[in-house]
Amino acid sequence: MKSPLAGLMQQAQKMQENLKQVQDEIAAAQITGESGGGLVRITMNGKRQVSQVQIDDSLLHDDRDMLEDLVAAAFNDAVNKVSHLKQEKMAGLTGGIEFPPGFKLPF
């Protein structure tokens, strides 16, 4: 018969393994943010490292300030999508446990 402490340690180890798996999934995810109705697209991974920037040719001859704003908006859209993905994945891992404001799990 296992002691309660041994069972708790086993559960903690399993949760740590699950956390590592979720972190790996998030890191490998490719998320695309866009703006201007898809005229500007930025693709990044779950670590917020940008891998691709796509700008529609029609924007290359337009106002530079507008293009810069669209790139910034697409980047922010991608960052927000990464944050949302992390929240979804971590909520599944924690079983809906509410953590105090400002508390962040690793990654």
Tab-separated table of N, CA, C and O in Angstrom:
chain	number	residue	atom	x	y	z
A	1	MET	N	0.843	-1.184	0.000
A	1	MET	CA	0.000	0.000	0.000
A	1	MET	C	0.887	1.245	0.000
A	1	MET	O	1.810	1.351	0.791
A	2	LYS	N	0.588	2.179	-0.897
A	2	LYS	CA	1.374	3.394	-1.005
A	2	LYS	C	1.011	4.375	0.096
A	2	LYS	O	-0.128	4.462	0.512
A	3	SER	N	2.005	5.137	0.482
A	3	SER	CA	1.725	6.202	1.438
A	3	SER	C	1.105	7.370	0.689
A	3	SER	O	1.305	7.523	-0.516
A	4	PRO	N	0.339	8.211	1.391
A	4	PRO	CA	-0.258	9.382	0.720
A	4	PRO	C	0.798	10.294	0.096
A	4	PRO	O	0.578	10.870	-0.959
A	5	LEU	N	1.962	10.385	0.737
A	5	LEU	CA	3.025	11.235	0.214
A	5	LEU	C	3.562	10.688	-1.115
A	5	LEU	O	3.812	11.442	-2.047
A	6	ALA	N	3.699	9.363	-1.195
A	6	ALA	CA	4.181	8.752	-2.442
A	6	ALA	C	3.193	9.005	-3.576
A	6	ALA	O	3.588	9.304	-4.705
A	7	GLY	N	1.919	8.909	-3.289
A	7	GLY	CA	0.892	9.184	-4.296
A	7	GLY	C	0.921	10.626	-4.743
A	7	GLY	O	0.778	10.937	-5.931
A	8	LEU	N	1.129	11.536	-3.797
A	8	LEU	CA	1.204	12.955	-4.112
A	8	LEU	C	2.431	13.256	-4.967
A	8	LEU	O	2.356	14.026	-5.936
A	9	MET	N	3.543	12.638	-4.645
A	9	MET	CA	4.773	12.829	-5.425
A	9	MET	C	4.588	12.307	-6.846
A	9	MET	O	5.062	12.919	-7.807
A	10	GLN	N	3.900	11.184	-6.980
A	10	GLN	CA	3.654	10.619	-8.301
A	10	GLN	C	2.764	11.558	-9.125
A	10	GLN	O	3.008	11.769	-10.320
A	11	GLN	N	1.755	12.126	-8.476
A	11	GLN	CA	0.883	13.076	-9.170
A	11	GLN	C	1.659	14.324	-9.594
A	11	GLN	O	1.465	14.840	-10.695
A	12	ALA	N	2.536	14.805	-8.732
A	12	ALA	CA	3.340	15.985	-9.054
A	12	ALA	C	4.261	15.700	-10.236
A	12	ALA	O	4.436	16.545	-11.122
A	13	GLN	N	4.841	14.506	-10.268
A	13	GLN	CA	5.726	14.138	-11.374
A	13	GLN	C	4.936	14.063	-12.680
A	13	GLN	O	5.386	14.529	-13.722
A	14	LYS	N	3.744	13.491	-12.621
A	14	LYS	CA	2.898	13.390	-13.813
A	14	LYS	C	2.509	14.790	-14.309
A	14	LYS	O	2.545	15.070	-15.510
A	15	MET	N	2.184	15.677	-13.384
A	15	MET	CA	1.814	17.039	-13.768
A	15	MET	C	3.012	17.751	-14.394
A	15	MET	O	2.853	18.493	-15.374
A	16	GLN	N	4.199	17.517	-13.862
A	16	GLN	CA	5.407	18.119	-14.429
A	16	GLN	C	5.654	17.611	-15.847
A	16	GLN	O	6.010	18.376	-16.740
A	17	GLU	N	5.433	16.323	-16.079
A	17	GLU	CA	5.579	15.755	-17.416
A	17	GLU	C	4.567	16.371	-18.378
A	17	GLU	O	4.898	16.715	-19.517
A	18	ASN	N	3.338	16.522	-17.898
A	18	ASN	CA	2.296	17.130	-18.732
A	18	ASN	C	2.615	18.585	-19.046
A	18	ASN	O	2.397	19.046	-20.173
A	19	LEU	N	3.155	19.307	-18.056
A	19	LEU	CA	3.533	20.693	-18.269
A	19	LEU	C	4.611	20.793	-19.338
A	19	LEU	O	4.538	21.629	-20.233
A	20	LYS	N	5.592	19.922	-19.288
A	20	LYS	CA	6.672	19.918	-20.279
A	20	LYS	C	6.108	19.644	-21.672
A	20	LYS	O	6.487	20.292	-22.655
A	21	GLN	N	5.191	18.698	-21.760
A	21	GLN	CA	4.583	18.366	-23.057
A	21	GLN	C	3.809	19.564	-23.615
A	21	GLN	O	3.929	19.892	-24.800
A	22	VAL	N	3.043	20.232	-22.760
A	22	VAL	CA	2.272	21.400	-23.200
A	22	VAL	C	3.218	22.523	-23.622
A	22	VAL	O	2.997	23.184	-24.640
A	23	GLN	N	4.297	22.734	-22.877
A	23	GLN	CA	5.267	23.763	-23.242
A	23	GLN	C	5.881	23.473	-24.604
A	23	GLN	O	6.061	24.385	-25.414
A	24	ASP	N	6.189	22.213	-24.860
A	24	ASP	CA	6.755	21.835	-26.158
A	24	ASP	C	5.752	22.065	-27.288
A	24	ASP	O	6.114	22.529	-28.368
A	25	GLU	N	4.481	21.743	-27.037
A	25	GLU	CA	3.439	21.967	-28.043
A	25	GLU	C	3.294	23.454	-28.356
A	25	GLU	O	3.181	23.846	-29.516
A	26	ILE	N	3.296	24.278	-27.315
A	26	ILE	CA	3.160	25.718	-27.506
A	26	ILE	C	4.355	26.262	-28.279
A	26	ILE	O	4.205	27.043	-29.214
A	27	ALA	N	5.555	25.836	-27.893
A	27	ALA	CA	6.767	26.322	-28.559
A	27	ALA	C	6.773	25.965	-30.039
A	27	ALA	O	7.227	26.747	-30.878
A	28	ALA	N	6.245	24.801	-30.382
A	28	ALA	CA	6.253	24.342	-31.767
A	28	ALA	C	5.113	24.931	-32.601
A	28	ALA	O	5.156	24.880	-33.831
A	29	ALA	N	4.119	25.485	-31.945
A	29	ALA	CA	2.957	26.017	-32.667
A	29	ALA	C	3.368	27.176	-33.562
A	29	ALA	O	4.241	27.973	-33.219
A	30	GLN	N	2.769	27.264	-34.723
A	30	GLN	CA	2.980	28.375	-35.653
A	30	GLN	C	1.694	29.191	-35.673
A	30	GLN	O	0.642	28.701	-36.069
A	31	ILE	N	1.792	30.431	-35.243
A	31	ILE	CA	0.640	31.300	-35.118
A	31	ILE	C	0.817	32.462	-36.089
A	31	ILE	O	1.900	33.044	-36.177
A	32	THR	N	-0.247	32.790	-36.816
A	32	THR	CA	-0.185	33.886	-37.777
A	32	THR	C	-1.120	35.000	-37.337
A	32	THR	O	-2.309	34.777	-37.131
A	33	GLY	N	-0.551	36.190	-37.202
A	33	GLY	CA	-1.337	37.385	-36.946
A	33	GLY	C	-1.452	38.153	-38.241
A	33	GLY	O	-0.548	38.109	-39.084
A	34	GLU	N	-2.566	38.840	-38.396
A	34	GLU	CA	-2.737	39.587	-39.641
A	34	GLU	C	-3.437	40.908	-39.393
A	34	GLU	O	-4.070	41.108	-38.351
A	35	SER	N	-3.290	41.779	-40.371
A	35	SER	CA	-3.972	43.069	-40.344
A	35	SER	C	-4.274	43.484	-41.772
A	35	SER	O	-3.778	42.874	-42.724
A	36	GLY	N	-5.081	44.516	-41.883
A	36	GLY	CA	-5.433	45.001	-43.218
A	36	GLY	C	-6.176	43.961	-44.023
A	36	GLY	O	-5.974	43.867	-45.232
A	37	GLY	N	-7.002	43.166	-43.350
A	37	GLY	CA	-7.747	42.132	-44.061
A	37	GLY	C	-6.850	41.059	-44.657
A	37	GLY	O	-7.173	40.476	-45.684
A	38	GLY	N	-5.713	40.807	-44.021
A	38	GLY	CA	-4.804	39.771	-44.497
A	38	GLY	C	-3.711	40.282	-45.422
A	38	GLY	O	-2.909	39.498	-45.919
A	39	LEU	N	-3.648	41.600	-45.617
A	39	LEU	CA	-2.612	42.152	-46.481
A	39	LEU	C	-1.226	42.068	-45.834
A	39	LEU	O	-0.218	42.024	-46.523
A	40	VAL	N	-1.201	42.083	-44.501
A	40	VAL	CA	0.049	41.910	-43.759
A	40	VAL	C	-0.142	40.727	-42.821
A	40	VAL	O	-1.127	40.657	-42.087
A	41	ARG	N	0.807	39.781	-42.872
A	41	ARG	CA	0.755	38.587	-42.028
A	41	ARG	C	2.115	38.383	-41.375
A	41	ARG	O	3.144	38.499	-42.043
A	42	ILE	N	2.076	38.085	-40.097
A	42	ILE	CA	3.296	37.772	-39.359
A	42	ILE	C	3.097	36.425	-38.700
A	42	ILE	O	2.113	36.201	-37.996
A	43	THR	N	4.042	35.517	-38.942
A	43	THR	CA	3.991	34.183	-38.363
A	43	THR	C	5.087	34.070	-37.310
A	43	THR	O	6.226	34.458	-37.548
A	44	MET	N	4.692	33.562	-36.143
A	44	MET	CA	5.652	33.362	-35.059
A	44	MET	C	5.344	32.049	-34.362
A	44	MET	O	4.258	31.494	-34.514
A	45	ASN	N	6.332	31.580	-33.605
A	45	ASN	CA	6.110	30.359	-32.836
A	45	ASN	C	5.605	30.726	-31.440
A	45	ASN	O	5.433	31.904	-31.125
A	46	GLY	N	5.386	29.718	-30.627
A	46	GLY	CA	4.859	29.930	-29.287
A	46	GLY	C	5.810	30.641	-28.350
A	46	GLY	O	5.419	31.083	-27.275
A	47	LYS	N	7.061	30.784	-28.760
A	47	LYS	CA	8.033	31.537	-27.969
A	47	LYS	C	8.111	32.989	-28.430
A	47	LYS	O	9.001	33.720	-28.054
A	48	ARG	N	7.190	33.360	-29.311
A	48	ARG	CA	7.097	34.705	-29.876
A	48	ARG	C	8.300	35.078	-30.730
A	48	ARG	O	8.696	36.229	-30.798
A	49	GLN	N	8.878	34.091	-31.398
A	49	GLN	CA	9.965	34.339	-32.339
A	49	GLN	C	9.364	34.383	-33.739
A	49	GLN	O	8.744	33.424	-34.192
A	50	VAL	N	9.545	35.511	-34.416
A	50	VAL	CA	8.963	35.705	-35.742
A	50	VAL	C	9.733	34.885	-36.763
A	50	VAL	O	10.955	34.935	-36.831
A	51	SER	N	8.994	34.109	-37.552
A	51	SER	CA	9.623	33.282	-38.581
A	51	SER	C	9.331	33.798	-39.994
A	51	SER	O	10.058	33.481	-40.926
A	52	GLN	N	8.264	34.584	-40.128
A	52	GLN	CA	7.913	35.043	-41.470
A	52	GLN	C	7.092	36.327	-41.402
A	52	GLN	O	6.232	36.480	-40.533
A	53	VAL	N	7.382	37.227	-42.324
A	53	VAL	CA	6.599	38.452	-42.501
A	53	VAL	C	6.183	38.497	-43.965
A	53	VAL	O	7.027	38.395	-44.847
A	54	GLN	N	4.879	38.621	-44.204
A	54	GLN	CA	4.366	38.702	-45.572
A	54	GLN	C	3.633	40.028	-45.742
A	54	GLN	O	2.750	40.358	-44.955
A	55	ILE	N	4.010	40.773	-46.760
A	55	ILE	CA	3.373	42.054	-47.059
A	55	ILE	C	2.897	41.996	-48.502
A	55	ILE	O	3.680	41.733	-49.414
A	56	ASP	N	1.615	42.218	-48.690
A	56	ASP	CA	1.037	42.208	-50.029
A	56	ASP	C	1.690	43.291	-50.881
A	56	ASP	O	1.952	44.401	-50.412
A	57	ASP	N	1.965	42.964	-52.125
A	57	ASP	CA	2.620	43.898	-53.045
A	57	ASP	C	1.882	45.229	-53.177
A	57	ASP	O	2.504	46.272	-53.389
A	58	SER	N	0.575	45.191	-53.049
A	58	SER	CA	-0.200	46.421	-53.214
A	58	SER	C	0.136	47.465	-52.151
A	58	SER	O	-0.092	48.661	-52.371
A	59	LEU	N	0.700	47.049	-51.034
A	59	LEU	CA	1.040	47.987	-49.963
A	59	LEU	C	2.415	48.617	-50.132
A	59	LEU	O	2.730	49.603	-49.474
A	60	LEU	N	3.219	48.070	-51.005
A	60	LEU	CA	4.589	48.546	-51.136
A	60	LEU	C	4.684	49.928	-51.776
A	60	LEU	O	5.699	50.603	-51.647
A	61	HIS	N	3.631	50.342	-52.437
A	61	HIS	CA	3.648	51.645	-53.098
A	61	HIS	C	2.781	52.648	-52.358
A	61	HIS	O	2.640	53.777	-52.810
A	62	ASP	N	2.219	52.231	-51.234
A	62	ASP	CA	1.341	53.116	-50.469
A	62	ASP	C	2.129	53.891	-49.422
A	62	ASP	O	3.355	53.840	-49.357
A	63	ASP	N	1.398	54.537	-48.582
A	63	ASP	CA	1.937	55.349	-47.499
A	63	ASP	C	2.768	54.508	-46.528
A	63	ASP	O	2.303	53.486	-46.019
A	64	ARG	N	3.993	54.920	-46.287
A	64	ARG	CA	4.910	54.193	-45.406
A	64	ARG	C	4.349	54.098	-43.983
A	64	ARG	O	4.456	53.059	-43.337
A	65	ASP	N	3.779	55.184	-43.478
A	65	ASP	CA	3.226	55.183	-42.117
A	65	ASP	C	2.119	54.144	-41.977
A	65	ASP	O	2.027	53.451	-40.959
A	66	MET	N	1.273	54.041	-43.001
A	66	MET	CA	0.196	53.059	-42.953
A	66	MET	C	0.768	51.647	-42.936
A	66	MET	O	0.315	50.786	-42.173
A	67	LEU	N	1.783	51.383	-43.743
A	67	LEU	CA	2.407	50.069	-43.786
A	67	LEU	C	3.014	49.720	-42.435
A	67	LEU	O	2.845	48.607	-41.932
A	68	GLU	N	3.697	50.672	-41.824
A	68	GLU	CA	4.282	50.435	-40.504
A	68	GLU	C	3.200	50.126	-39.476
A	68	GLU	O	3.370	49.247	-38.628
A	69	ASP	N	2.085	50.839	-39.538
A	69	ASP	CA	0.974	50.582	-38.617
A	69	ASP	C	0.396	49.182	-38.827
A	69	ASP	O	0.067	48.482	-37.865
A	70	LEU	N	0.276	48.770	-40.080
A	70	LEU	CA	-0.256	47.440	-40.374
A	70	LEU	C	0.682	46.338	-39.891
A	70	LEU	O	0.232	45.312	-39.376
A	71	VAL	N	1.989	46.542	-40.034
A	71	VAL	CA	2.960	45.556	-39.544
A	71	VAL	C	2.859	45.456	-38.025
A	71	VAL	O	2.829	44.358	-37.459
A	72	ALA	N	2.795	46.595	-37.346
A	72	ALA	CA	2.669	46.593	-35.886
A	72	ALA	C	1.375	45.901	-35.456
A	72	ALA	O	1.370	45.109	-34.504
A	73	ALA	N	0.285	46.173	-36.145
A	73	ALA	CA	-1.000	45.558	-35.802
A	73	ALA	C	-0.962	44.043	-36.019
A	73	ALA	O	-1.493	43.278	-35.205
A	74	ALA	N	-0.333	43.595	-37.092
A	74	ALA	CA	-0.221	42.154	-37.355
A	74	ALA	C	0.642	41.481	-36.293
A	74	ALA	O	0.328	40.379	-35.818
A	75	PHE	N	1.719	42.137	-35.899
A	75	PHE	CA	2.582	41.603	-34.847
A	75	PHE	C	1.801	41.481	-33.540
A	75	PHE	O	1.839	40.438	-32.870
A	76	ASN	N	1.080	42.527	-33.167
A	76	ASN	CA	0.289	42.496	-31.940
A	76	ASN	C	-0.789	41.429	-31.998
A	76	ASN	O	-1.066	40.767	-30.987
A	77	ASP	N	-1.385	41.229	-33.151
A	77	ASP	CA	-2.393	40.188	-33.317
A	77	ASP	C	-1.770	38.806	-33.073
A	77	ASP	O	-2.349	37.975	-32.378
A	78	ALA	N	-0.589	38.581	-33.609
A	78	ALA	CA	0.091	37.295	-33.414
A	78	ALA	C	0.447	37.091	-31.947
A	78	ALA	O	0.246	36.001	-31.398
A	79	VAL	N	0.956	38.115	-31.280
A	79	VAL	CA	1.305	38.009	-29.861
A	79	VAL	C	0.062	37.690	-29.034
A	79	VAL	O	0.099	36.841	-28.136
A	80	ASN	N	-1.045	38.350	-29.329
A	80	ASN	CA	-2.289	38.074	-28.605
A	80	ASN	C	-2.763	36.645	-28.830
A	80	ASN	O	-3.272	36.001	-27.906
A	81	LYS	N	-2.609	36.140	-30.044
A	81	LYS	CA	-3.006	34.758	-30.335
A	81	LYS	C	-2.122	33.761	-29.592
A	81	LYS	O	-2.609	32.729	-29.115
A	82	VAL	N	-0.825	34.053	-29.465
A	82	VAL	CA	0.074	33.190	-28.697
A	82	VAL	C	-0.363	33.170	-27.232
A	82	VAL	O	-0.454	32.103	-26.619
A	83	SER	N	-0.665	34.329	-26.676
A	83	SER	CA	-1.116	34.406	-25.282
A	83	SER	C	-2.397	33.621	-25.076
A	83	SER	O	-2.542	32.897	-24.086
A	84	HIS	N	-3.322	33.742	-26.010
A	84	HIS	CA	-4.591	33.018	-25.917
A	84	HIS	C	-4.353	31.504	-25.987
A	84	HIS	O	-4.952	30.736	-25.226
A	85	LEU	N	-3.457	31.078	-26.882
A	85	LEU	CA	-3.132	29.655	-27.003
A	85	LEU	C	-2.547	29.132	-25.692
A	85	LEU	O	-2.926	28.056	-25.220
A	86	LYS	N	-1.647	29.896	-25.093
A	86	LYS	CA	-1.050	29.488	-23.820
A	86	LYS	C	-2.109	29.354	-22.741
A	86	LYS	O	-2.105	28.392	-21.971
A	87	GLN	N	-3.017	30.313	-22.663
A	87	GLN	CA	-4.080	30.257	-21.662
A	87	GLN	C	-4.947	29.015	-21.847
A	87	GLN	O	-5.292	28.338	-20.881
A	88	GLU	N	-5.307	28.727	-23.088
A	88	GLU	CA	-6.131	27.551	-23.370
A	88	GLU	C	-5.431	26.264	-22.955
A	88	GLU	O	-6.013	25.406	-22.311
A	89	LYS	N	-4.160	26.132	-23.376
A	89	LYS	CA	-3.409	24.909	-23.085
A	89	LYS	C	-3.181	24.744	-21.581
A	89	LYS	O	-3.301	23.642	-21.052
A	90	MET	N	-2.853	25.823	-20.906
A	90	MET	CA	-2.585	25.742	-19.472
A	90	MET	C	-3.870	25.498	-18.684
A	90	MET	O	-3.848	24.829	-17.659
A	91	ALA	N	-4.992	26.038	-19.148
A	91	ALA	CA	-6.259	25.802	-18.462
A	91	ALA	C	-6.600	24.316	-18.486
A	91	ALA	O	-7.084	23.765	-17.502
A	92	GLY	N	-6.314	23.660	-19.606
A	92	GLY	CA	-6.549	22.226	-19.686
A	92	GLY	C	-5.636	21.461	-18.756
A	92	GLY	O	-6.023	20.441	-18.170
A	93	LEU	N	-4.436	21.943	-18.580
A	93	LEU	CA	-3.457	21.281	-17.725
A	93	LEU	C	-3.796	21.445	-16.248
A	93	LEU	O	-3.670	20.518	-15.465
A	94	THR	N	-4.242	22.637	-15.852
A	94	THR	CA	-4.512	22.912	-14.447
A	94	THR	C	-5.923	22.506	-14.034
A	94	THR	O	-6.272	22.639	-12.872
A	95	GLY	N	-6.690	22.019	-14.976
A	95	GLY	CA	-8.039	21.570	-14.652
A	95	GLY	C	-8.956	22.695	-14.233
A	95	GLY	O	-9.873	22.501	-13.451
A	96	GLY	N	-8.701	23.891	-14.716
A	96	GLY	CA	-9.556	25.028	-14.420
A	96	GLY	C	-9.270	25.691	-13.090
A	96	GLY	O	-10.025	26.547	-12.643
A	97	ILE	N	-8.176	25.314	-12.435
A	97	ILE	CA	-7.830	25.925	-11.157
A	97	ILE	C	-7.514	27.393	-11.396
A	97	ILE	O	-6.737	27.743	-12.286
A	98	GLU	N	-8.114	28.261	-10.620
A	98	GLU	CA	-7.868	29.691	-10.732
A	98	GLU	C	-6.624	30.050	-9.934
A	98	GLU	O	-6.526	29.732	-8.750
A	99	PHE	N	-5.668	30.710	-10.566
A	99	PHE	CA	-4.470	31.173	-9.876
A	99	PHE	C	-4.617	32.653	-9.572
A	99	PHE	O	-5.335	33.377	-10.257
A	100	PRO	N	-3.915	33.128	-8.553
A	100	PRO	CA	-3.989	34.549	-8.214
A	100	PRO	C	-3.543	35.437	-9.377
A	100	PRO	O	-2.726	35.007	-10.195
A	101	PRO	N	-4.065	36.665	-9.452
A	101	PRO	CA	-3.658	37.565	-10.518
A	101	PRO	C	-2.143	37.758	-10.515
A	101	PRO	O	-1.522	37.903	-9.467
A	102	GLY	N	-1.556	37.737	-11.685
A	102	GLY	CA	-0.124	37.911	-11.812
A	102	GLY	C	0.681	36.619	-11.707
A	102	GLY	O	1.849	36.588	-12.029
A	103	PHE	N	0.041	35.539	-11.248
A	103	PHE	CA	0.735	34.252	-11.123
A	103	PHE	C	0.842	33.633	-12.508
A	103	PHE	O	-0.140	33.508	-13.209
A	104	LYS	N	2.051	33.277	-12.886
A	104	LYS	CA	2.253	32.685	-14.213
A	104	LYS	C	2.980	31.372	-14.061
A	104	LYS	O	3.968	31.285	-13.339
A	105	LEU	N	2.475	30.369	-14.762
A	105	LEU	CA	3.191	29.110	-14.816
A	105	LEU	C	4.411	29.294	-15.705
A	105	LEU	O	4.446	30.209	-16.530
A	106	PRO	N	5.378	28.435	-15.578
A	106	PRO	CA	6.579	28.587	-16.413
A	106	PRO	C	6.231	28.622	-17.894
A	106	PRO	O	5.288	27.996	-18.320
A	107	PHE	N	7.081	29.405	-18.641
A	107	PHE	CA	7.012	29.498	-20.095
A	107	PHE	C	6.173	30.636	-20.471
A	107	PHE	O	5.308	31.042	-20.844
